[in-house]
Amino acid sequence: MKSWTKIRKEMSPESQARLDKRLKETLATLPLGKLRKARSLTQTTMAERLQVDQGSVSKLESRTDMYLSTLREYVEALGGTLELRADFPDGSINIDLHAS
């Protein structure tokens, strides 16, 4: 059985680029729990990073509504940054989540 690394190296640069784009699009639509799993993290690890208990992480991942600050903290605990953009017919603006 071939490793993923070997298979990827055998792909053309164009195929690799298409695959990378599709992966990014898929990750962009994942619920928090699946995003965490895609980053190979457990709820226990997230709880340690967020300084909460594991049950709180479970509740957070099942919520459909939360504060942006909570979502930002979760994404940062995953190792990422959260950006917020508002789209309008005449253009888009980025909203600074760190502004006071």
Short mmCIF file of N, CA, C and O in Angstrom, two decimals:
data_model
loop_
_atom_site.label_atom_id
_atom_site.label_comp_id
_atom_site.label_asym_id
_atom_site.label_seq_id
_atom_site.Cartn_x
_atom_site.Cartn_y
_atom_site.Cartn_z
N MET A 1 0.84 -1.18 0.00
CA MET A 1 0.00 0.00 0.00
C MET A 1 0.89 1.25 0.00
O MET A 1 1.82 1.35 0.78
N LYS A 2 0.59 2.19 -0.87
CA LYS A 2 1.37 3.43 -0.97
C LYS A 2 0.93 4.44 0.09
O LYS A 2 -0.24 4.52 0.44
N SER A 3 1.90 5.20 0.55
CA SER A 3 1.57 6.26 1.51
C SER A 3 0.98 7.45 0.75
O SER A 3 1.20 7.62 -0.45
N TRP A 4 0.25 8.26 1.48
CA TRP A 4 -0.35 9.45 0.88
C TRP A 4 0.73 10.38 0.33
O TRP A 4 0.58 10.97 -0.72
N THR A 5 1.84 10.47 1.04
CA THR A 5 2.93 11.34 0.60
C THR A 5 3.46 10.90 -0.77
O THR A 5 3.69 11.73 -1.64
N LYS A 6 3.63 9.58 -0.96
CA LYS A 6 4.11 9.08 -2.25
C LYS A 6 3.09 9.34 -3.36
O LYS A 6 3.45 9.74 -4.45
N ILE A 7 1.84 9.09 -3.05
CA ILE A 7 0.79 9.31 -4.05
C ILE A 7 0.77 10.77 -4.46
O ILE A 7 0.72 11.11 -5.64
N ARG A 8 0.84 11.65 -3.49
CA ARG A 8 0.81 13.09 -3.77
C ARG A 8 2.00 13.51 -4.62
O ARG A 8 1.86 14.31 -5.54
N LYS A 9 3.18 12.99 -4.33
CA LYS A 9 4.38 13.33 -5.10
C LYS A 9 4.27 12.90 -6.56
O LYS A 9 4.87 13.50 -7.44
N GLU A 10 3.50 11.85 -6.81
CA GLU A 10 3.32 11.35 -8.18
C GLU A 10 2.30 12.17 -8.96
O GLU A 10 2.20 12.04 -10.18
N MET A 11 1.54 13.02 -8.28
CA MET A 11 0.53 13.85 -8.94
C MET A 11 1.19 15.03 -9.64
O MET A 11 2.22 15.53 -9.18
N SER A 12 0.57 15.49 -10.70
CA SER A 12 1.06 16.68 -11.38
C SER A 12 0.84 17.90 -10.48
O SER A 12 -0.03 17.87 -9.61
N PRO A 13 1.61 18.97 -10.68
CA PRO A 13 1.39 20.19 -9.89
C PRO A 13 -0.04 20.71 -10.00
O PRO A 13 -0.60 21.20 -9.03
N GLU A 14 -0.62 20.57 -11.18
CA GLU A 14 -2.00 21.02 -11.37
C GLU A 14 -2.97 20.20 -10.53
O GLU A 14 -3.89 20.73 -9.92
N SER A 15 -2.76 18.89 -10.50
CA SER A 15 -3.62 18.01 -9.70
C SER A 15 -3.45 18.32 -8.21
O SER A 15 -4.43 18.32 -7.46
N GLN A 16 -2.22 18.57 -7.78
CA GLN A 16 -1.97 18.92 -6.39
C GLN A 16 -2.68 20.22 -6.03
O GLN A 16 -3.28 20.34 -4.96
N ALA A 17 -2.62 21.18 -6.94
CA ALA A 17 -3.28 22.47 -6.69
C ALA A 17 -4.80 22.29 -6.59
O ALA A 17 -5.44 22.88 -5.71
N ARG A 18 -5.38 21.48 -7.49
CA ARG A 18 -6.83 21.22 -7.43
C ARG A 18 -7.20 20.54 -6.12
O ARG A 18 -8.21 20.86 -5.50
N LEU A 19 -6.38 19.58 -5.71
CA LEU A 19 -6.63 18.87 -4.47
C LEU A 19 -6.55 19.81 -3.28
O LEU A 19 -7.40 19.78 -2.38
N ASP A 20 -5.53 20.66 -3.25
CA ASP A 20 -5.38 21.63 -2.16
C ASP A 20 -6.58 22.56 -2.09
O ASP A 20 -7.08 22.86 -1.01
N LYS A 21 -7.04 23.02 -3.24
CA LYS A 21 -8.20 23.92 -3.28
C LYS A 21 -9.44 23.22 -2.74
O LYS A 21 -10.18 23.78 -1.93
N ARG A 22 -9.64 21.98 -3.16
CA ARG A 22 -10.81 21.23 -2.71
C ARG A 22 -10.74 20.97 -1.20
O ARG A 22 -11.75 21.06 -0.50
N LEU A 23 -9.54 20.66 -0.71
CA LEU A 23 -9.37 20.44 0.73
C LEU A 23 -9.71 21.69 1.50
O LEU A 23 -10.42 21.65 2.51
N LYS A 24 -9.21 22.84 1.06
CA LYS A 24 -9.50 24.10 1.74
C LYS A 24 -11.00 24.40 1.73
O LYS A 24 -11.56 24.86 2.72
N GLU A 25 -11.67 24.14 0.59
CA GLU A 25 -13.11 24.37 0.51
C GLU A 25 -13.86 23.46 1.46
O GLU A 25 -14.82 23.87 2.11
N THR A 26 -13.43 22.21 1.55
CA THR A 26 -14.09 21.25 2.45
C THR A 26 -13.89 21.65 3.90
O THR A 26 -14.84 21.66 4.69
N LEU A 27 -12.66 22.01 4.27
CA LEU A 27 -12.39 22.42 5.65
C LEU A 27 -13.17 23.67 6.01
O LEU A 27 -13.57 23.85 7.16
N ALA A 28 -13.41 24.54 5.02
CA ALA A 28 -14.13 25.79 5.28
C ALA A 28 -15.59 25.56 5.65
O ALA A 28 -16.23 26.44 6.20
N THR A 29 -16.13 24.38 5.35
CA THR A 29 -17.54 24.12 5.62
C THR A 29 -17.75 23.13 6.76
O THR A 29 -18.88 22.76 7.03
N LEU A 30 -16.69 22.74 7.44
CA LEU A 30 -16.81 21.75 8.51
C LEU A 30 -17.34 22.37 9.80
O LEU A 30 -16.95 23.47 10.16
N PRO A 31 -18.20 21.62 10.50
CA PRO A 31 -18.58 22.06 11.85
C PRO A 31 -17.35 22.01 12.75
O PRO A 31 -16.36 21.34 12.43
N LEU A 32 -17.39 22.69 13.89
CA LEU A 32 -16.23 22.79 14.76
C LEU A 32 -15.64 21.44 15.16
O LEU A 32 -14.42 21.26 15.13
N GLY A 33 -16.47 20.50 15.54
CA GLY A 33 -15.97 19.19 15.95
C GLY A 33 -15.21 18.48 14.85
O GLY A 33 -14.15 17.89 15.07
N LYS A 34 -15.73 18.54 13.64
CA LYS A 34 -15.05 17.90 12.51
C LYS A 34 -13.79 18.67 12.15
O LYS A 34 -12.79 18.07 11.75
N LEU A 35 -13.82 19.98 12.28
CA LEU A 35 -12.63 20.78 12.03
C LEU A 35 -11.53 20.40 13.03
O LEU A 35 -10.37 20.21 12.67
N ARG A 36 -11.92 20.24 14.29
CA ARG A 36 -10.96 19.83 15.32
C ARG A 36 -10.36 18.48 14.98
O ARG A 36 -9.15 18.28 15.03
N LYS A 37 -11.22 17.53 14.59
CA LYS A 37 -10.73 16.20 14.24
C LYS A 37 -9.83 16.24 13.01
O LYS A 37 -8.83 15.52 12.95
N ALA A 38 -10.16 17.09 12.05
CA ALA A 38 -9.32 17.23 10.86
C ALA A 38 -7.94 17.77 11.21
O ALA A 38 -6.97 17.52 10.50
N ARG A 39 -7.85 18.50 12.33
CA ARG A 39 -6.57 19.02 12.80
C ARG A 39 -5.91 18.03 13.77
O ARG A 39 -4.91 18.34 14.39
N SER A 40 -6.49 16.82 13.89
CA SER A 40 -5.96 15.74 14.74
C SER A 40 -5.86 16.14 16.21
O SER A 40 -4.88 15.84 16.89
N LEU A 41 -6.88 16.82 16.69
CA LEU A 41 -6.93 17.23 18.09
C LEU A 41 -8.13 16.58 18.77
O LEU A 41 -9.17 16.37 18.15
N THR A 42 -7.97 16.29 20.06
CA THR A 42 -9.07 15.73 20.84
C THR A 42 -9.78 16.84 21.60
O THR A 42 -9.23 17.94 21.76
N GLN A 43 -10.96 16.52 22.10
CA GLN A 43 -11.67 17.49 22.94
C GLN A 43 -10.88 17.76 24.21
O GLN A 43 -10.87 18.89 24.69
N THR A 44 -10.19 16.77 24.72
CA THR A 44 -9.39 16.95 25.93
C THR A 44 -8.26 17.94 25.67
O THR A 44 -8.01 18.83 26.49
N THR A 45 -7.60 17.80 24.53
CA THR A 45 -6.53 18.74 24.17
C THR A 45 -7.08 20.15 24.02
O THR A 45 -6.49 21.12 24.50
N MET A 46 -8.23 20.26 23.36
CA MET A 46 -8.85 21.58 23.19
C MET A 46 -9.22 22.16 24.55
O MET A 46 -9.06 23.36 24.78
N ALA A 47 -9.73 21.32 25.44
CA ALA A 47 -10.09 21.79 26.78
C ALA A 47 -8.87 22.36 27.51
O ALA A 47 -8.96 23.42 28.14
N GLU A 48 -7.74 21.67 27.38
CA GLU A 48 -6.52 22.16 28.01
C GLU A 48 -6.11 23.51 27.41
O GLU A 48 -5.74 24.43 28.13
N ARG A 49 -6.18 23.61 26.09
CA ARG A 49 -5.78 24.85 25.43
C ARG A 49 -6.71 26.00 25.76
O ARG A 49 -6.29 27.15 25.85
N LEU A 50 -8.00 25.69 25.92
CA LEU A 50 -8.99 26.73 26.23
C LEU A 50 -9.15 26.95 27.73
O LEU A 50 -9.90 27.84 28.14
N GLN A 51 -8.49 26.12 28.53
CA GLN A 51 -8.57 26.18 29.98
C GLN A 51 -10.01 26.02 30.48
O GLN A 51 -10.50 26.80 31.31
N VAL A 52 -10.67 25.01 29.92
CA VAL A 52 -12.02 24.63 30.34
C VAL A 52 -12.04 23.11 30.48
O VAL A 52 -11.05 22.45 30.18
N ASP A 53 -13.16 22.54 30.90
CA ASP A 53 -13.23 21.08 30.96
C ASP A 53 -13.71 20.53 29.61
O ASP A 53 -14.24 21.25 28.77
N GLN A 54 -13.52 19.24 29.43
CA GLN A 54 -13.86 18.59 28.16
C GLN A 54 -15.34 18.72 27.84
O GLN A 54 -15.73 18.89 26.70
N GLY A 55 -16.19 18.67 28.86
CA GLY A 55 -17.63 18.81 28.65
C GLY A 55 -17.99 20.16 28.04
O GLY A 55 -18.91 20.26 27.22
N SER A 56 -17.25 21.19 28.42
CA SER A 56 -17.49 22.52 27.86
C SER A 56 -17.14 22.56 26.38
O SER A 56 -17.83 23.22 25.59
N VAL A 57 -16.09 21.84 26.00
CA VAL A 57 -15.72 21.78 24.58
C VAL A 57 -16.82 21.06 23.80
O VAL A 57 -17.22 21.50 22.73
N SER A 58 -17.32 19.98 24.37
CA SER A 58 -18.40 19.23 23.72
C SER A 58 -19.63 20.11 23.50
O SER A 58 -20.21 20.13 22.42
N LYS A 59 -20.01 20.85 24.53
CA LYS A 59 -21.16 21.76 24.42
C LYS A 59 -20.91 22.84 23.38
O LYS A 59 -21.78 23.17 22.57
N LEU A 60 -19.70 23.40 23.38
CA LEU A 60 -19.34 24.45 22.43
C LEU A 60 -19.46 23.94 21.00
O LEU A 60 -20.01 24.62 20.13
N GLU A 61 -18.98 22.73 20.76
CA GLU A 61 -19.00 22.18 19.41
C GLU A 61 -20.40 21.86 18.91
O GLU A 61 -20.63 21.81 17.70
N SER A 62 -21.34 21.68 19.82
CA SER A 62 -22.71 21.35 19.40
C SER A 62 -23.61 22.58 19.32
O SER A 62 -24.75 22.49 18.86
N ARG A 63 -23.09 23.75 19.72
CA ARG A 63 -23.89 24.97 19.67
C ARG A 63 -24.06 25.45 18.24
O ARG A 63 -23.17 25.31 17.42
N THR A 64 -25.18 26.04 17.97
CA THR A 64 -25.41 26.65 16.66
C THR A 64 -25.26 28.16 16.72
O THR A 64 -25.27 28.83 15.70
N ASP A 65 -25.13 28.70 17.94
CA ASP A 65 -25.00 30.15 18.12
C ASP A 65 -24.00 30.39 19.24
O ASP A 65 -24.08 29.75 20.28
N MET A 66 -23.04 31.29 19.02
CA MET A 66 -22.06 31.60 20.06
C MET A 66 -21.49 32.98 19.83
O MET A 66 -21.65 33.55 18.75
N TYR A 67 -20.83 33.50 20.84
CA TYR A 67 -20.15 34.78 20.72
C TYR A 67 -18.98 34.63 19.75
O TYR A 67 -18.33 33.59 19.70
N LEU A 68 -18.71 35.69 19.00
CA LEU A 68 -17.55 35.68 18.11
C LEU A 68 -16.26 35.51 18.90
O LEU A 68 -15.31 34.87 18.44
N SER A 69 -16.20 36.08 20.08
CA SER A 69 -14.99 35.95 20.90
C SER A 69 -14.75 34.49 21.28
O SER A 69 -13.61 34.02 21.30
N THR A 70 -15.81 33.75 21.54
CA THR A 70 -15.69 32.33 21.85
C THR A 70 -15.19 31.56 20.64
O THR A 70 -14.29 30.72 20.74
N LEU A 71 -15.76 31.84 19.48
CA LEU A 71 -15.34 31.19 18.25
C LEU A 71 -13.89 31.54 17.93
O LEU A 71 -13.10 30.67 17.56
N ARG A 72 -13.51 32.80 18.14
CA ARG A 72 -12.12 33.22 17.89
C ARG A 72 -11.17 32.45 18.80
O ARG A 72 -10.14 31.95 18.36
N GLU A 73 -11.51 32.33 20.08
CA GLU A 73 -10.66 31.58 21.02
C GLU A 73 -10.52 30.12 20.60
O GLU A 73 -9.44 29.54 20.67
N TYR A 74 -11.61 29.52 20.14
CA TYR A 74 -11.60 28.13 19.69
C TYR A 74 -10.67 27.97 18.49
O TYR A 74 -9.82 27.09 18.45
N VAL A 75 -10.84 28.85 17.50
CA VAL A 75 -10.02 28.78 16.29
C VAL A 75 -8.55 29.01 16.63
O VAL A 75 -7.66 28.32 16.10
N GLU A 76 -8.27 29.94 17.51
CA GLU A 76 -6.88 30.20 17.91
C GLU A 76 -6.30 28.99 18.65
O GLU A 76 -5.12 28.67 18.48
N ALA A 77 -7.12 28.28 19.43
CA ALA A 77 -6.66 27.07 20.11
C ALA A 77 -6.34 25.96 19.10
O ALA A 77 -5.52 25.08 19.37
N LEU A 78 -6.99 26.01 17.93
CA LEU A 78 -6.67 25.07 16.86
C LEU A 78 -5.38 25.45 16.14
O LEU A 78 -4.86 24.69 15.35
N GLY A 79 -4.90 26.66 16.41
CA GLY A 79 -3.68 27.13 15.76
C GLY A 79 -3.94 28.09 14.62
O GLY A 79 -3.03 28.45 13.87
N GLY A 80 -5.19 28.52 14.46
CA GLY A 80 -5.54 29.41 13.35
C GLY A 80 -5.90 30.81 13.82
O GLY A 80 -5.75 31.15 15.00
N THR A 81 -6.38 31.59 12.90
CA THR A 81 -6.90 32.92 13.21
C THR A 81 -8.29 33.02 12.59
O THR A 81 -8.56 32.41 11.56
N LEU A 82 -9.14 33.78 13.22
CA LEU A 82 -10.50 33.96 12.73
C LEU A 82 -10.61 35.32 12.07
O LEU A 82 -10.20 36.33 12.64
N GLU A 83 -11.13 35.33 10.86
CA GLU A 83 -11.38 36.58 10.15
C GLU A 83 -12.87 36.65 9.84
O GLU A 83 -13.49 35.64 9.54
N LEU A 84 -13.41 37.84 9.93
CA LEU A 84 -14.82 38.05 9.65
C LEU A 84 -14.94 39.04 8.52
O LEU A 84 -14.30 40.10 8.53
N ARG A 85 -15.75 38.70 7.54
CA ARG A 85 -15.94 39.56 6.37
C ARG A 85 -17.43 39.74 6.13
O ARG A 85 -18.20 38.80 6.22
N ALA A 86 -17.81 40.96 5.85
CA ALA A 86 -19.20 41.26 5.49
C ALA A 86 -19.23 41.55 3.99
O ALA A 86 -18.47 42.38 3.50
N ASP A 87 -20.08 40.84 3.27
CA ASP A 87 -20.22 41.03 1.82
C ASP A 87 -21.47 41.84 1.51
O ASP A 87 -22.55 41.56 2.04
N PHE A 88 -21.31 42.85 0.67
CA PHE A 88 -22.40 43.71 0.23
C PHE A 88 -22.40 43.73 -1.29
O PHE A 88 -21.39 43.40 -1.91
N PRO A 89 -23.50 44.12 -1.91
CA PRO A 89 -23.53 44.17 -3.37
C PRO A 89 -22.43 45.05 -3.96
O PRO A 89 -21.93 44.76 -5.05
N ASP A 90 -22.01 46.08 -3.23
CA ASP A 90 -20.99 46.99 -3.78
C ASP A 90 -19.59 46.70 -3.25
O ASP A 90 -18.67 47.49 -3.45
N GLY A 91 -19.40 45.57 -2.55
CA GLY A 91 -18.06 45.21 -2.09
C GLY A 91 -18.08 44.53 -0.74
O GLY A 91 -19.13 44.33 -0.13
N SER A 92 -16.90 44.18 -0.27
CA SER A 92 -16.74 43.48 1.00
C SER A 92 -15.88 44.30 1.94
O SER A 92 -15.03 45.08 1.50
N ILE A 93 -16.11 44.10 3.23
CA ILE A 93 -15.23 44.72 4.23
C ILE A 93 -14.83 43.65 5.24
O ILE A 93 -15.62 42.76 5.56
N ASN A 94 -13.60 43.75 5.71
CA ASN A 94 -13.15 42.87 6.79
C ASN A 94 -13.42 43.58 8.11
O ASN A 94 -13.20 44.77 8.25
N ILE A 95 -13.92 42.81 9.06
CA ILE A 95 -14.24 43.35 10.38
C ILE A 95 -13.14 42.90 11.33
O ILE A 95 -12.88 41.71 11.46
N ASP A 96 -12.51 43.86 12.01
CA ASP A 96 -11.43 43.57 12.93
C ASP A 96 -12.04 43.06 14.24
O ASP A 96 -12.71 43.79 14.95
N LEU A 97 -11.77 41.80 14.54
CA LEU A 97 -12.30 41.19 15.77
C LEU A 97 -11.50 41.57 17.00
O LEU A 97 -11.90 41.28 18.12
N HIS A 98 -10.36 42.20 16.80
CA HIS A 98 -9.51 42.57 17.94
C HIS A 98 -9.66 44.04 18.32
O HIS A 98 -9.08 44.47 19.29
N ALA A 99 -10.42 44.79 17.55
CA ALA A 99 -10.59 46.23 17.84
C ALA A 99 -11.39 46.39 19.12
O ALA A 99 -12.29 45.64 19.43
N SER A 100 -11.05 47.43 19.86
CA SER A 100 -11.79 47.67 21.11
C SER A 100 -12.79 48.79 20.93
O SER A 100 -12.82 49.51 20.00
#
